[in-house]
Each structure stands twice: as C-alpha cells, then as structure tokens.
Tab-separated table of C-alpha atoms in Angstrom:
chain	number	residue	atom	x	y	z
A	1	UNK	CA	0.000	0.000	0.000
A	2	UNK	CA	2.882	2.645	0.724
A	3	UNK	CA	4.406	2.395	-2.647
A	4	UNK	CA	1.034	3.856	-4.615
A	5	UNK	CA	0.428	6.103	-1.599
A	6	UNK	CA	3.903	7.529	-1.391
A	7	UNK	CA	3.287	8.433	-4.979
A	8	UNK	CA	0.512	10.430	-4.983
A	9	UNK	CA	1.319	11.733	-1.781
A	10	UNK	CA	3.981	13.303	-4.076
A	11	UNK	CA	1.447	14.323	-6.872
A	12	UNK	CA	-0.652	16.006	-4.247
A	13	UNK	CA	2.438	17.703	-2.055
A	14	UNK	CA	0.916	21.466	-1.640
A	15	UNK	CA	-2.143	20.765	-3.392
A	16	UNK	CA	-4.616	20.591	-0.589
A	17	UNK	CA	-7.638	18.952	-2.513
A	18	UNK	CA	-10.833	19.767	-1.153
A	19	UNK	CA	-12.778	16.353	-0.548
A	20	UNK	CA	-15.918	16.205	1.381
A	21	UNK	CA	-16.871	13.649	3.594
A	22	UNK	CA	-20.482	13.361	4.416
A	23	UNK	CA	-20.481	11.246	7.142
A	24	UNK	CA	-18.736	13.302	9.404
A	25	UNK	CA	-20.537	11.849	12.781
A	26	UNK	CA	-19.090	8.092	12.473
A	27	UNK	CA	-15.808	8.106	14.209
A	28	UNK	CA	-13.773	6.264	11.330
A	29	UNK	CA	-15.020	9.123	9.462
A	30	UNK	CA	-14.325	11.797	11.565
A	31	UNK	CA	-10.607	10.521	12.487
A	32	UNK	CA	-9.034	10.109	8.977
A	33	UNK	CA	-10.586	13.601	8.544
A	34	UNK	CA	-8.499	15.405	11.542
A	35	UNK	CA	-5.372	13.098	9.962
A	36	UNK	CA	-6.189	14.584	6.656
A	37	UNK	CA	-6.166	18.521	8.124
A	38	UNK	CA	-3.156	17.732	9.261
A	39	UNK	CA	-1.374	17.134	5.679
A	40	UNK	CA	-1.066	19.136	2.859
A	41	UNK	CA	-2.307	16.843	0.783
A	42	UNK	CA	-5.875	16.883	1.348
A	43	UNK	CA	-8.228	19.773	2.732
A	44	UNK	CA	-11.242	17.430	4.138
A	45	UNK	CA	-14.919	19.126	4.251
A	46	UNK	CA	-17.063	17.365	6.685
A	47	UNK	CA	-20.756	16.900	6.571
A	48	UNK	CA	-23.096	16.333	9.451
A	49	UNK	CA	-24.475	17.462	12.428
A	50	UNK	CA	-22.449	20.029	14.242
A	51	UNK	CA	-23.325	19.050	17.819
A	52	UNK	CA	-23.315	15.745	17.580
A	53	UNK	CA	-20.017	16.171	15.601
A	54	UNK	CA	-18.474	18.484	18.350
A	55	UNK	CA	-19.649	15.728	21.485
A	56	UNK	CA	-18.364	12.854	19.024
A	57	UNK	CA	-14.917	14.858	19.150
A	58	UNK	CA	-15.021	15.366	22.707
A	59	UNK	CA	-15.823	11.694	23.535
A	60	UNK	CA	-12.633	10.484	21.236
A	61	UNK	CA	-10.384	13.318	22.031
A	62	UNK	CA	-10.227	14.310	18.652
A	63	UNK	CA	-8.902	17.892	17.916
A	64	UNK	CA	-11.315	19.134	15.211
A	65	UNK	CA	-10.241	23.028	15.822
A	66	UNK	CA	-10.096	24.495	12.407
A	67	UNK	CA	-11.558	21.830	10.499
A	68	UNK	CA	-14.335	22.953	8.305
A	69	UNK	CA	-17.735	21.198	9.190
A	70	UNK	CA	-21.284	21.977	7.629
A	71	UNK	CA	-24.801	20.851	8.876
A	72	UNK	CA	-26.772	20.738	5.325
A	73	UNK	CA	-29.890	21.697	6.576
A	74	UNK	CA	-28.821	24.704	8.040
A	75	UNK	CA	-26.087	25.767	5.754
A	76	UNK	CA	-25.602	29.510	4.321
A	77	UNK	CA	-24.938	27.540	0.963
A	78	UNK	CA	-28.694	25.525	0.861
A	79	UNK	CA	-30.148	28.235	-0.902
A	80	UNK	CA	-27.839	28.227	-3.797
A	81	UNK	CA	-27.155	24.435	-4.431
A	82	UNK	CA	-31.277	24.159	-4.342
A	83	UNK	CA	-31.461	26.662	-7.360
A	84	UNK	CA	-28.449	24.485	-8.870
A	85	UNK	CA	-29.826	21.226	-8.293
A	86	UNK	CA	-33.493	21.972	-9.847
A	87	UNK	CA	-31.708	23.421	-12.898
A	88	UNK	CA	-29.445	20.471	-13.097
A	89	UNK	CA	-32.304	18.191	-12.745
A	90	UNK	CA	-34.574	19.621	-15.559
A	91	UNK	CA	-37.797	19.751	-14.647
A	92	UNK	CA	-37.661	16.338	-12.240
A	93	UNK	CA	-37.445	17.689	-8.836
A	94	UNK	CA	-39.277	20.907	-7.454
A	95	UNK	CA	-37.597	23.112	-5.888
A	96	UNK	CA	-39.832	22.066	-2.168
A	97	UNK	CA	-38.387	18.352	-3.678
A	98	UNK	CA	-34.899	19.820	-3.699
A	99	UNK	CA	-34.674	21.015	-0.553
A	100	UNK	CA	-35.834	17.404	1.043
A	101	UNK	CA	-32.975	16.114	-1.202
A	102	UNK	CA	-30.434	18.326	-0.314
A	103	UNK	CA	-31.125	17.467	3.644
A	104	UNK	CA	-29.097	14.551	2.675
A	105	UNK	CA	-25.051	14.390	3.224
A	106	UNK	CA	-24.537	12.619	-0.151
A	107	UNK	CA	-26.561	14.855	-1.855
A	108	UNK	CA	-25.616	17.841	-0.131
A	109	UNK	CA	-21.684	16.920	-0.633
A	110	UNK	CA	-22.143	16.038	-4.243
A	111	UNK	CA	-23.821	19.243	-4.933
A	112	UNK	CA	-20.913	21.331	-3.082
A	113	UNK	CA	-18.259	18.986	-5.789
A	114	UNK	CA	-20.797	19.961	-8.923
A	115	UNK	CA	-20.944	23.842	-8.026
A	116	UNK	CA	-17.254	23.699	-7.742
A	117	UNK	CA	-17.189	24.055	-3.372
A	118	UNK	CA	-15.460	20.699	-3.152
A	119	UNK	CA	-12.569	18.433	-5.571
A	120	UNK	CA	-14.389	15.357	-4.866
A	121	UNK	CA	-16.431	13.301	-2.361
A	122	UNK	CA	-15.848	9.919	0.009
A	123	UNK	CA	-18.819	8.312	1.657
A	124	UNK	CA	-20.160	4.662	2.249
A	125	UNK	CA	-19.026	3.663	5.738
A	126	UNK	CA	-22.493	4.520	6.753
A	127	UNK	CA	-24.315	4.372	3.394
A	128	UNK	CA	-24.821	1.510	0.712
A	129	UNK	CA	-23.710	1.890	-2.343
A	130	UNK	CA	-26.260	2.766	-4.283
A	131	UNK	CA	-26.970	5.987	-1.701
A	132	UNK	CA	-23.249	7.215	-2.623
A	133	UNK	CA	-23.762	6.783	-6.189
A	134	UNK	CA	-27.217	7.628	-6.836
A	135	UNK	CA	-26.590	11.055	-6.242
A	136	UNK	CA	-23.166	11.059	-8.991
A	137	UNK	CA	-24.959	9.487	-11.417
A	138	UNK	CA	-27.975	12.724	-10.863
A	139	UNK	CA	-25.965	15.389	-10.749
A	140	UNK	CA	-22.113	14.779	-11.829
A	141	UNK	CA	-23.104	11.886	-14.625
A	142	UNK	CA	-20.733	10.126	-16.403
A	143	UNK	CA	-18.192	12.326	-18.968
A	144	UNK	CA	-18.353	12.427	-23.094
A	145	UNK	CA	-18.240	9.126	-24.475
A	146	UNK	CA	-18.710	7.059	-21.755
A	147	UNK	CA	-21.955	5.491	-20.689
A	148	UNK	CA	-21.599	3.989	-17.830
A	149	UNK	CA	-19.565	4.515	-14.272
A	150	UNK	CA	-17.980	1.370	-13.038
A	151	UNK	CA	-16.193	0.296	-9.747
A	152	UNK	CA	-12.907	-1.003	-9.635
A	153	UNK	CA	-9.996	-1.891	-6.496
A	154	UNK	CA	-6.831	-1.515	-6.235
A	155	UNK	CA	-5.685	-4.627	-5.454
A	156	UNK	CA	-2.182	-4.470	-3.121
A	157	UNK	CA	0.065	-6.482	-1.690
A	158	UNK	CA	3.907	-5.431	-0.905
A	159	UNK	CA	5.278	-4.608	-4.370
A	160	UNK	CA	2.888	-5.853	-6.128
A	161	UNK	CA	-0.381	-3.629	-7.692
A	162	UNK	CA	-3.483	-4.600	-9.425
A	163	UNK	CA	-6.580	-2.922	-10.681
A	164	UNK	CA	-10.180	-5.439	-10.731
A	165	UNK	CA	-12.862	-4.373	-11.841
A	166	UNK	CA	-16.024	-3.802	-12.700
A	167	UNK	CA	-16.756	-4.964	-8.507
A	168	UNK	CA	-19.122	-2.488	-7.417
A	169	UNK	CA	-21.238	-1.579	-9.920
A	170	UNK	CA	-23.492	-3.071	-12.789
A	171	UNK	CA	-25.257	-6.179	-12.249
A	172	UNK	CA	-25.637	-6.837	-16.385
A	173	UNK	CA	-22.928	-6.262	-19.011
A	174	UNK	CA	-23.302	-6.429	-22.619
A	175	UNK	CA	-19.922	-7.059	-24.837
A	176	UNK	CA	-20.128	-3.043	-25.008
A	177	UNK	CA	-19.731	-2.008	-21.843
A	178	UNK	CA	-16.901	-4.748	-21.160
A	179	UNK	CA	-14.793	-2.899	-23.746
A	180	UNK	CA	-15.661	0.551	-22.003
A	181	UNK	CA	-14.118	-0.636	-18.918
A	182	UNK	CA	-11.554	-1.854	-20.149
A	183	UNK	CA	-10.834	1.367	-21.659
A	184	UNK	CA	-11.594	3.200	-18.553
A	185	UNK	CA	-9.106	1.000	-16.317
A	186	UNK	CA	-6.560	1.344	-18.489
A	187	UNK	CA	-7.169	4.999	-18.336
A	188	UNK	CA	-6.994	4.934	-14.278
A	189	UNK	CA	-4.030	2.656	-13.962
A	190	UNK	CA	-2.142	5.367	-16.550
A	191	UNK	CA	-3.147	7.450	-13.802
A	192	UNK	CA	-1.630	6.442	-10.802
A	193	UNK	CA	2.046	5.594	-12.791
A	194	UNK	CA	0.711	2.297	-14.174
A	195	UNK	CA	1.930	0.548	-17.308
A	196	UNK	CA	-1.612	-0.741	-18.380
A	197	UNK	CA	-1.876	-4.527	-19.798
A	198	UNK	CA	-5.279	-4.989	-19.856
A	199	UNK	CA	-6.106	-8.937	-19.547
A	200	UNK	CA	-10.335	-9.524	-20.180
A	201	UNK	CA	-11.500	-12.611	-18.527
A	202	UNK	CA	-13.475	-16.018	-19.039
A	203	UNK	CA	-13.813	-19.412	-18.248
A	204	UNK	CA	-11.961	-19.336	-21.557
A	205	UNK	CA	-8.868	-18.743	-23.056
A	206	UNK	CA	-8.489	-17.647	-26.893
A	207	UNK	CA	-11.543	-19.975	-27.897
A	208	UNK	CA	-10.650	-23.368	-25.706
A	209	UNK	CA	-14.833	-23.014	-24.737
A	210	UNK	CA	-17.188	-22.002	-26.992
A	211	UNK	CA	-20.590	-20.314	-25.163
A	212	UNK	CA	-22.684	-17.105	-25.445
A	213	UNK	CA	-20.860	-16.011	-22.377
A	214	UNK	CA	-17.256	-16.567	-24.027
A	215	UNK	CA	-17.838	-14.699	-27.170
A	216	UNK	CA	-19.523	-12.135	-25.413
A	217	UNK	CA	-15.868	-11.601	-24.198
A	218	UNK	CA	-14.391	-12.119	-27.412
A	219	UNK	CA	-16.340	-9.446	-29.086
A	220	UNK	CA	-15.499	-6.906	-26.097
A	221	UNK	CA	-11.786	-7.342	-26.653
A	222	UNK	CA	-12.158	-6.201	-30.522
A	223	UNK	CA	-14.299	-3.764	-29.400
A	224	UNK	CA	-11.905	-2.453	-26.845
A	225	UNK	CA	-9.095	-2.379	-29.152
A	226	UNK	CA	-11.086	-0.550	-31.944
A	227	UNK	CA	-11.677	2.374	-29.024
A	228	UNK	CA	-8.215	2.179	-27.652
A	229	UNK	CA	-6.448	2.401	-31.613
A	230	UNK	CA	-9.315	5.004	-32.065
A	231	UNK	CA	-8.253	7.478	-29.010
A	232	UNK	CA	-4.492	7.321	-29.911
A	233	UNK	CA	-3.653	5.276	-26.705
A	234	UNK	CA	-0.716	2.925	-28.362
A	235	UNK	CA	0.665	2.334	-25.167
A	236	UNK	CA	-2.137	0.610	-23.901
A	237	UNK	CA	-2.321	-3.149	-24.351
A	238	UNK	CA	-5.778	-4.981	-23.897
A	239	UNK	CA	-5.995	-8.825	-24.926
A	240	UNK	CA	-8.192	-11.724	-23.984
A	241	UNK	CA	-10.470	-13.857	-23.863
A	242	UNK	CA	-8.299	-15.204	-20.588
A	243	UNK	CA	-8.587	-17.699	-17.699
A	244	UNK	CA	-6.768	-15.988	-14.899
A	245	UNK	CA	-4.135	-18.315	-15.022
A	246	UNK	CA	-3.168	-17.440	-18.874
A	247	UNK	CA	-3.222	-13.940	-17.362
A	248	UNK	CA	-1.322	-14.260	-14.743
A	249	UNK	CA	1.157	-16.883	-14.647
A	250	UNK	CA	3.615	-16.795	-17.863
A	251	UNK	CA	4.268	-20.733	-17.917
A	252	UNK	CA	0.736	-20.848	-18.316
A	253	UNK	CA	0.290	-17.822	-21.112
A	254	UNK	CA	2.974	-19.901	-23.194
A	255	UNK	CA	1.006	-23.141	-23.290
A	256	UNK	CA	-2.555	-21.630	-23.538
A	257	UNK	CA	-2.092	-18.853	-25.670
A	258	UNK	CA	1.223	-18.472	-27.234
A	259	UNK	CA	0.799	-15.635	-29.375
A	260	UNK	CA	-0.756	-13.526	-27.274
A	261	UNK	CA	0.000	-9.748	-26.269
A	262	UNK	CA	0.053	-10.934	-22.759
A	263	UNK	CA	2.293	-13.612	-21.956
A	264	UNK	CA	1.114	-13.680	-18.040
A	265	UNK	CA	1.936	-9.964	-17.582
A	266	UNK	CA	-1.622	-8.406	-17.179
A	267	UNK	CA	-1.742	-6.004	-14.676
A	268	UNK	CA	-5.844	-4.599	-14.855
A	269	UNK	CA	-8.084	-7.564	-15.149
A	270	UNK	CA	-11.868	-6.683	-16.065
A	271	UNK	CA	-13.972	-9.376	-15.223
A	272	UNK	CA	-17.213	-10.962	-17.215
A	273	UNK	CA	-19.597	-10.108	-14.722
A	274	UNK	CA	-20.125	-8.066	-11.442
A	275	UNK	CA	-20.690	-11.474	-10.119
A	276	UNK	CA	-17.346	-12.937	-11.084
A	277	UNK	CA	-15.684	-9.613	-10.023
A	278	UNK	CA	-17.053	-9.238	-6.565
A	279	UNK	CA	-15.924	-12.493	-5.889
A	280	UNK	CA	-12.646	-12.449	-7.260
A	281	UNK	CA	-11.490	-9.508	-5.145
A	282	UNK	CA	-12.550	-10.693	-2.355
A	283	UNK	CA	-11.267	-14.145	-2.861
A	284	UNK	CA	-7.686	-11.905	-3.353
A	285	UNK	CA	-8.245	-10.016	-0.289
A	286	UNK	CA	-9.383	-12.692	2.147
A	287	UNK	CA	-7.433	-14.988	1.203
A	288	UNK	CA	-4.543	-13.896	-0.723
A	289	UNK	CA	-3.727	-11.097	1.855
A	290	UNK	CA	-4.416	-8.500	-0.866
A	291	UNK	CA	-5.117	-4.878	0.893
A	292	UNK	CA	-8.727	-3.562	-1.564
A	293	UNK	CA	-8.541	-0.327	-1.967
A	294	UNK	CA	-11.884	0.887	-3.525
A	295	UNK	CA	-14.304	0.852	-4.952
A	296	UNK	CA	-13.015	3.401	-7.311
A	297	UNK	CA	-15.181	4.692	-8.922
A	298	UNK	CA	-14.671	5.343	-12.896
A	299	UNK	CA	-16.283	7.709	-15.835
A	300	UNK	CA	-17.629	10.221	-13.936
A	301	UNK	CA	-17.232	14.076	-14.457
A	302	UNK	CA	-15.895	14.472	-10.939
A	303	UNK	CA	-14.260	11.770	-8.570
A	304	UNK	CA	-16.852	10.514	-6.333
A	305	UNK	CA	-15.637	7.388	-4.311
A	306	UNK	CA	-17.308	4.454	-1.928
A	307	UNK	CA	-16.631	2.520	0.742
A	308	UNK	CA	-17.484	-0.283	2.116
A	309	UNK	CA	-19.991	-0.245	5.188
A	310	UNK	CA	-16.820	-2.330	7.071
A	311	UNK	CA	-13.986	0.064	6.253
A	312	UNK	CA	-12.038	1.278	9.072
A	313	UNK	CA	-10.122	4.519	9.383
A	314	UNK	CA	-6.947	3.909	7.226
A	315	UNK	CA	-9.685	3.165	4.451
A	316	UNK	CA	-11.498	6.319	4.912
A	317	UNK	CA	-8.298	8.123	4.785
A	318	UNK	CA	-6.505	6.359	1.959
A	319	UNK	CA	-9.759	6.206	-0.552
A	320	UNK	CA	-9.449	9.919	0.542
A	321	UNK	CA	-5.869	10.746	-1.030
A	322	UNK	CA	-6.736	8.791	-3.956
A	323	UNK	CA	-9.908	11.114	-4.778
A	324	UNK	CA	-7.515	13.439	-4.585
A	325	UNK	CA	-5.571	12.452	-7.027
A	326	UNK	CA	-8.429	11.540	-9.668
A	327	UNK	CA	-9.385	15.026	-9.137
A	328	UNK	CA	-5.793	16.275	-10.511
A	329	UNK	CA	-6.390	14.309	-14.038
C-alpha cells in the first residue's frame, strides 16, 4: 500500500484537494478527517451534524479546531445548491423536492463537488452503495463518451499492484460495456504511474470453450481495441479472452495462448460479470492477503468514491488521497 500512496502523496504535495466527507458523525469518518487537516495533501470538508459532531470529538479526544464542518440543513450555501440542483435536474425535482434532497449528506456533498465548493467526495461507511452513487450518477453523470460509471480496487500487496474491476457496480454487461471498462481501467491505472496490460477474462482462453458467455468476451476485446487504436492510446495493451491463469502466470500464457500480447503480464483484469468480479477480489483479499482499496469509482465528471460499510479509518483516509488524485487528471 505505501508504494502507490507515497506516490501520490507526491502528486498532491501542496495541493490541498478539497474532498468532502459526508459522514462526518461516524468516528472512522471523523478521524481520517483530523489526519487529513493535518497534511497538505488533502483539505477534508465534513458533513453532518455540528453538535453531535463536536460531542463525538469530545468523547474520542479528537482535535477538530479548524476543520471545516457543515450541517446541510442549516447551511448559508442551501439556498444556492437548491437553485443548482433543480436546474441540473430539468424539470424532475421541485424546488420544495430539492430542498428534502439536499437534507441529505450525499446529496448535499455532491452538490458542493458539482458547483465547484469541493474536488471530490468519500462516503459509504455509513451508506450503501447505491446511496453514494445515486446522487453522482444525478448530478455529476458520467463524462463524453462514456456510458456507464464502473467500480474497480486496487488490489495491493507489498510490491505488487493490481486494478479489478467492474466490482461495485453493474449487475448486467453487454460485450459493449466490457470494452468501455476496459478502456476506462486502463485509463486509471495510466493514472496512478501504471503501465496498463489490460487482460479480459473467461472461463476461456483464446476460444478453448465455446458459449454465449465466451464470445460475449471475445467481441469486447475487438471492441476495446477498436476504441483504444481510435483514441491514440498505443501504449495501452488490452488482450483476452483469458482464464486468470493465462493472465497471470507466464508458464501458463505460453502453453494456452502463445501468441498472445500478454504472456502472463496483465496487470488490470476486467472481469465478465459483477458477479465474477465481486468475488474475485474478495477471494484476493481474504485470502490472498491483498489490501482492496476501492471501490473506485470510474467515468464520472468528478471523482466521487465508496466505501465499504466495514472500512475502518486507514480506508477512509486512503480512498481519501486517492480522490484526490483523480481530481488532478
């Protein structure tokens, strides 16, 4: 984990990157955000309650002097991000509806990132999933040219780095949208210093099964590599269909699929299904001693990040500095 950290620590020396965090009264929350002040990497916005922020501080001897807290409901900047958010919304939420909305952390916080108050937002130890990216998908959306956001981890262990995905995300994937995030992986690993090789997976490798589900895969590696020759990115390699062991192990690449671009070098994997995804992380993490960093989420005008519902404060903080540095791209 220190290696990719170090690095953007680097990228974001002096920077202070304003992320919000709306869910400033949970105590994992609130202590990676007085570690954050403290840097000059990150310049942490927390949402919630005041009062029950301040006695949360008290109780945990946290020193929250000078850290920059907002209650939505009673905020001097409600007013303006209601106008914002009916406009944004086009005629689909009233402006009484807006207000209701905007009562809510995520929706508050995303609304300060849209309107330009925050860099980006980190939320989910107290909210699912869906309540941290409902409100992106509303008001941020996804940028030109891409159709869909989609979740992926950082998957780290000593010197070794990984990017999964999609694991957080969409339940159904059409060849399509496989060859979008592969795109859009390769795309993030450029972004934190990675040298993208871009294996897509199967029960499969280079047509040893033949089922809907394999050339499904099939036609979203063509697909991918249209888009990638397409946006100029020649130093992006994406190849498949691959079992993970084709992928991953070189002995294996040279038996299976000799005269492939990746001769078990891949370093972003992009998975057939949410279902196989999910899985596979954790499988890495719980049992391969993997630290998951994510989801991270990808596409999306603005970084907007999620947790998971078990993260503890070093997760909180770390998602943290890499929203930061998504919001330098």
């Amino acid at each position: 984990m220190s290696s990719l950290l170090d690095v953007l620590k680097d990228k974001l020396s002096g920077k202070n990157v304003r992320i919000v965090l709306p869910e400033g009264e949970d105590e994992r929350v609130l202590t990676a955000a007085v570690e954050l002040q403290g840097s000059d990497y990150v310049t942490p916005i927390v949402l919630g309650d005041v009062d029950k922020i301040n006695a949360l501080a008290a109780d945990k001897s946290l020193n929250i002097e000078g850290l920059k807290v907002i209650h939505p409901e009673n905020s001097d900047l409600k007013a303006e991000l209601v106008e914002k958010f009916v406009e944004r919304r086009k005629g689909k939420a009233t402006e009484e509806q807006a207000q209701s909305f905007l009562n809510d952390v995520n929706y508050f916080g995303t609304m300060l990132v849209y309107a330009g108050y925050a860099d980006g937002l980190v939320s989910g130890a107290a909210h699912s999933t869906a309540d941290t990216v409902r409100p992106a998908l509303q008001i941020i959306k996804t940028k030109p040219g891409v159709s869909k956001t989609s979740g992926v981890f950082f998957m780290i262990k000593e010197d070794q780095q990984f990017i999964f995905g999609d694991c957080a995300i969409n339940p159904e994937l059409g060849a399509s949208d496989l060859a979008e995030i592969a795109v859009e992986s390769a795309k993030t690993a450029q972004s934190f210093g990675m040298d993208p090789r871009v294996a897509m997976l199967s029960f499969s490798t280079k047509g040893s099964a033949k089922s809907d589900d394999t050339e499904k895969v099939v036609e979203a590696v063509q697909l991918a590599q249209e888009k990638i020759a397409s946006e100029g990115l020649s130093d992006v390699v994406i190849d498949g269909e691959f079992q993970f062991d084709a992928a991953i192990v070189p002995e294996v690449a040279k038996k299976k699929a000799p005269g492939a671009q990746i001769q078990g070098d891949a370093n972003v994997f992009v998975f057939p299904s949410l279902e196989a995804g999910n899985i596979g992380y954790k499988i890495a993490q719980r049992l391969g001693g993997y630290d998951a960093v994510g989801p991270v989420l990808q596409g999306l005008n603005s970084p907007v990040n999620d947790l998971s519902r078990g993260c503890s404060t070093e997760d909180v903080y770390n998602l943290s500095i890499i929203t930061a540095a998504q919001s330098l791209q």
